[in-house]
GROMACS .gro file of C-alpha atoms in nm:
model
  203
    1MET     CA    1  23.463 -10.329  10.291
    2ILE     CA    2  23.756 -10.307  10.051
    3LYS     CA    3  23.970 -10.001  10.125
    4LYS     CA    4  24.150  -9.997   9.791
    5ILE     CA    5  24.154 -10.186   9.460
    6ASP     CA    6  24.468 -10.174   9.245
    7ASN     CA    7  24.612 -10.339   8.938
    8ILE     CA    8  24.900 -10.583   8.955
    9GLY     CA    9  25.027 -10.593   8.600
   10ASP     CA   10  24.791 -10.648   8.308
   11CYS     CA   11  24.598 -10.944   8.443
   12GLY     CA   12  24.597 -10.908   8.820
   13ILE     CA   13  24.407 -10.709   9.081
   14VAL     CA   14  24.468 -10.672   9.454
   15CYS     CA   15  24.181 -10.604   9.690
   16ASP     CA   16  24.328 -10.428   9.993
   17PHE     CA   17  24.140 -10.442  10.322
   18GLY     CA   18  24.395 -10.230  10.511
   19ASP     CA   19  24.701 -10.297  10.721
   20ASP     CA   20  24.540 -10.450  11.030
   21VAL     CA   21  24.586 -10.822  11.086
   22ASN     CA   22  24.302 -10.969  11.289
   23LYS     CA   23  24.022 -11.222  11.252
   24LYS     CA   24  23.759 -10.959  11.166
   25VAL     CA   25  23.959 -10.829  10.868
   26ASN     CA   26  24.059 -11.179  10.760
   27ASN     CA   27  23.693 -11.286  10.764
   28LYS     CA   28  23.617 -11.010  10.511
   29VAL     CA   29  23.895 -11.139  10.286
   30ILE     CA   30  23.763 -11.495  10.304
   31LYS     CA   31  23.404 -11.381  10.245
   32LEU     CA   32  23.510 -11.211   9.923
   33PHE     CA   33  23.723 -11.510   9.823
   34ASN     CA   34  23.432 -11.750   9.872
   35PHE     CA   35  23.193 -11.520   9.688
   36ILE     CA   36  23.422 -11.486   9.386
   37MET     CA   37  23.492 -11.859   9.373
   38GLY     CA   38  23.119 -11.928   9.396
   39LYS     CA   39  23.034 -11.689   9.112
   40THR     CA   40  23.316 -11.840   8.906
   41SER     CA   41  23.192 -12.194   8.966
   42GLU     CA   42  22.835 -12.109   8.866
   43GLY     CA   43  22.957 -11.936   8.549
   44SER     CA   44  22.832 -11.584   8.624
   45LEU     CA   45  23.188 -11.455   8.657
   46ILE     CA   46  23.416 -11.562   8.374
   47GLY     CA   47  23.787 -11.542   8.317
   48ILE     CA   48  23.906 -11.583   8.676
   49LYS     CA   49  24.220 -11.797   8.682
   50ASN     CA   50  24.315 -11.779   9.047
   51CYS     CA   51  24.236 -11.609   9.379
   52ALA     CA   52  24.493 -11.592   9.658
   53PRO     CA   53  24.379 -11.471  10.003
   54SER     CA   54  24.625 -11.343  10.264
   55TYR     CA   55  24.598 -11.178  10.607
   56ASN     CA   56  24.424 -10.866  10.476
   57LYS     CA   57  24.439 -10.875  10.096
   58LEU     CA   58  24.304 -11.079   9.807
   59ILE     CA   59  24.484 -11.112   9.475
   60ILE     CA   60  24.274 -11.197   9.170
   61ASN     CA   61  24.436 -11.321   8.849
   62PHE     CA   62  24.232 -11.332   8.530
   63ASP     CA   63  24.251 -11.434   8.164
   64LEU     CA   64  24.273 -11.130   7.934
   65LYS     CA   65  24.117 -11.333   7.654
   66LYS     CA   66  23.798 -11.370   7.856
   67THR     CA   67  23.772 -11.056   8.069
   68ASN     CA   68  23.953 -10.734   8.158
   69THR     CA   69  24.033 -10.501   8.445
   70LYS     CA   70  23.728 -10.281   8.393
   71LYS     CA   71  23.487 -10.575   8.414
   72ILE     CA   72  23.651 -10.706   8.731
   73PHE     CA   73  23.651 -10.358   8.888
   74ASN     CA   74  23.282 -10.314   8.804
   75PHE     CA   75  23.203 -10.655   8.952
   76LEU     CA   76  23.390 -10.578   9.275
   77ASN     CA   77  23.229 -10.234   9.310
   78SER     CA   78  22.882 -10.385   9.266
   79ILE     CA   79  22.916 -10.621   9.564
   80ASP     CA   80  22.708 -10.548   9.872
   81PHE     CA   81  22.941 -10.671  10.144
   82ASN     CA   82  22.664 -10.656  10.403
   83ASN     CA   83  22.498 -10.950  10.229
   84LEU     CA   84  22.807 -11.171  10.209
   85ASN     CA   85  22.794 -11.469  10.442
   86LEU     CA   86  23.080 -11.677  10.575
   87ASN     CA   87  22.972 -12.034  10.629
   88GLN     CA   88  23.292 -12.198  10.745
   89SER     CA   89  23.340 -12.513  10.944
   90HIS     CA   90  23.607 -12.475  11.209
   91LYS     CA   91  23.864 -12.744  11.277
   92GLN     CA   92  24.117 -12.758  11.553
   93TRP     CA   93  24.438 -12.959  11.563
   94ILE     CA   94  24.678 -13.035  11.845
   95VAL     CA   95  25.034 -13.017  11.713
   96PRO     CA   96  25.304 -13.186  11.923
   97ILE     CA   97  25.620 -12.975  11.953
   98CYS     CA   98  25.963 -13.075  12.081
   99TYR     CA   99  26.096 -12.753  12.233
  100ASP     CA  100  26.435 -12.916  12.298
  101MET     CA  101  26.486 -12.880  11.921
  102GLY     CA  102  26.424 -12.506  11.934
  103VAL     CA  103  26.763 -12.388  11.809
  104ASP     CA  104  26.681 -12.024  11.888
  105LEU     CA  105  26.515 -12.079  12.225
  106ASP     CA  106  26.821 -11.974  12.427
  107ASN     CA  107  26.859 -11.657  12.219
  108ILE     CA  108  26.487 -11.586  12.249
  109SER     CA  109  26.512 -11.616  12.625
  110ARG     CA  110  26.808 -11.376  12.638
  111LYS     CA  111  26.647 -11.120  12.408
  112LEU     CA  112  26.316 -11.118  12.590
  113LYS     CA  113  26.464 -11.167  12.937
  114ILE     CA  114  26.209 -11.441  12.999
  115ARG     CA  115  26.289 -11.793  13.119
  116LYS     CA  116  26.266 -12.065  12.856
  117GLU     CA  117  26.004 -12.248  13.061
  118GLU     CA  118  25.779 -11.941  13.058
  119ILE     CA  119  25.825 -11.893  12.682
  120ILE     CA  120  25.732 -12.258  12.622
  121LYS     CA  121  25.428 -12.225  12.851
  122ILE     CA  122  25.302 -11.913  12.671
  123HIS     CA  123  25.354 -12.066  12.328
  124SER     CA  124  25.210 -12.410  12.405
  125GLU     CA  125  24.896 -12.264  12.564
  126THR     CA  126  24.817 -12.039  12.267
  127VAL     CA  127  24.530 -12.140  12.037
  128PHE     CA  128  24.652 -12.019  11.699
  129PHE     CA  129  24.434 -11.902  11.409
  130ILE     CA  130  24.553 -11.982  11.057
  131TYR     CA  131  24.535 -11.656  10.862
  132MET     CA  132  24.681 -11.785  10.537
  133ILE     CA  133  24.879 -12.058  10.364
  134GLY     CA  134  25.174 -11.931  10.164
  135PHE     CA  135  25.542 -11.902  10.077
  136ILE     CA  136  25.556 -12.275   9.996
  137PRO     CA  137  25.269 -12.531   9.975
  138GLY     CA  138  25.122 -12.620  10.311
  139HIS     CA  139  25.302 -12.343  10.503
  140PRO     CA  140  25.061 -12.202  10.766
  141PHE     CA  141  25.092 -11.846  10.894
  142MET     CA  142  24.924 -11.844  11.234
  143GLY     CA  143  24.835 -11.581  11.494
  144ASP     CA  144  24.783 -11.446  11.749
  145LEU     CA  145  25.091 -11.483  11.964
  146ASP     CA  146  25.109 -11.327  12.311
  147LYS     CA  147  25.283 -10.988  12.300
  148LYS     CA  148  25.520 -11.103  12.572
  149ILE     CA  149  25.710 -11.311  12.318
  150TYR     CA  150  25.698 -11.083  12.012
  151LEU     CA  151  26.028 -11.090  11.819
  152ASP     CA  152  26.169 -10.949  11.496
  153ARG     CA  153  26.309 -11.171  11.222
  154LEU     CA  154  26.665 -11.295  11.245
  155GLU     CA  155  26.918 -11.041  11.121
  156THR     CA  156  27.067 -11.309  10.895
  157PRO     CA  157  26.817 -11.562  10.753
  158ARG     CA  158  26.916 -11.928  10.743
  159VAL     CA  159  26.980 -12.093  10.408
  160LYS     CA  160  26.820 -12.415  10.533
  161VAL     CA  161  26.554 -12.459  10.800
  162PRO     CA  162  26.459 -12.826  10.866
  163SER     CA  163  26.105 -12.939  10.787
  164GLY     CA  164  25.877 -12.935  11.090
  165SER     CA  165  26.055 -12.638  11.244
  166VAL     CA  166  25.822 -12.409  11.440
  167GLY     CA  167  25.910 -12.041  11.410
  168ILE     CA  168  25.786 -11.716  11.562
  169VAL     CA  169  25.804 -11.354  11.440
  170GLU     CA  170  25.601 -11.065  11.586
  171LYS     CA  171  25.244 -11.190  11.643
  172PHE     CA  172  25.284 -11.489  11.413
  173CYS     CA  173  25.386 -11.851  11.435
  174ASN     CA  174  25.460 -12.080  11.142
  175ILE     CA  175  25.562 -12.439  11.071
  176TYR     CA  176  25.801 -12.519  10.788
  177PRO     CA  177  25.650 -12.808  10.586
  178TYR     CA  178  25.975 -12.862  10.394
  179GLU     CA  179  26.340 -12.780  10.435
  180SER     CA  180  26.367 -12.425  10.305
  181PRO     CA  181  26.532 -12.087  10.368
  182GLY     CA  182  26.388 -11.880  10.650
  183GLY     CA  183  26.448 -11.598  10.894
  184TRP     CA  184  26.206 -11.686  11.173
  185ASN     CA  185  26.309 -11.762  11.532
  186ILE     CA  186  26.291 -12.141  11.571
  187ILE     CA  187  26.124 -12.227  11.901
  188GLY     CA  188  26.077 -12.601  11.844
  189ARG     CA  189  26.003 -12.876  11.594
  190THR     CA  190  25.712 -13.107  11.519
  191PRO     CA  191  25.720 -13.456  11.364
  192ILE     CA  192  25.388 -13.397  11.189
  193LYS     CA  193  25.396 -13.385  10.809
  194LEU     CA  194  25.181 -13.087  10.715
  195PHE     CA  195  25.147 -13.125  10.341
  196ASN     CA  196  25.133 -13.426  10.111
  197ILE     CA  197  25.053 -13.354   9.746
  198ASN     CA  198  24.945 -13.717   9.697
  199ASN     CA  199  24.697 -13.717   9.985
  200SER     CA  200  24.343 -13.611   9.887
  201SER     CA  201  24.170 -13.740  10.200
  202GLU     CA  202  24.052 -13.532  10.494
  203PRO     CA  203  24.308 -13.504  10.777
   0.00000   0.00000   0.00000
């Protein structure tokens, strides 16, 4: 169930499912995303330009020449969420990580007062769930990290974080697909290339 629906400018709407970040809430977001995309594809919902799902929200952008806020609001309020299904195939990847390239690992160990070996063990044994892709193309935001190694962002973000860097903040883990700015604690690095705009084949 959507907790709140608000405008974002003249041609955008955010569907807010609350502040919690967990698989149950994220499933509701993805159910609505799939439903809207399905109705758009079959032509029964016109004017939708883009839908962007996140942990617990869905942003809908639309064409003012084809629809308007009132029509989108009415459509959203007419949905019976009890009848929405989520037919998703699940895939699992093993991502190799070189923890020797974790430039923040020593600092993480000092802050948490946990040995580096224990931090690596906790992180490497975690099965992460991808909640969203964002910030830059192919950038996965993954949870749920063990509370033992929860950390805040760096006080001073880096101007450049190398591609393949694996970072942690609070309950989340991410992998930088490109060199980019970032304020996450870098625990390691992977040689895997996450995103290739020219590759249309299945991984």
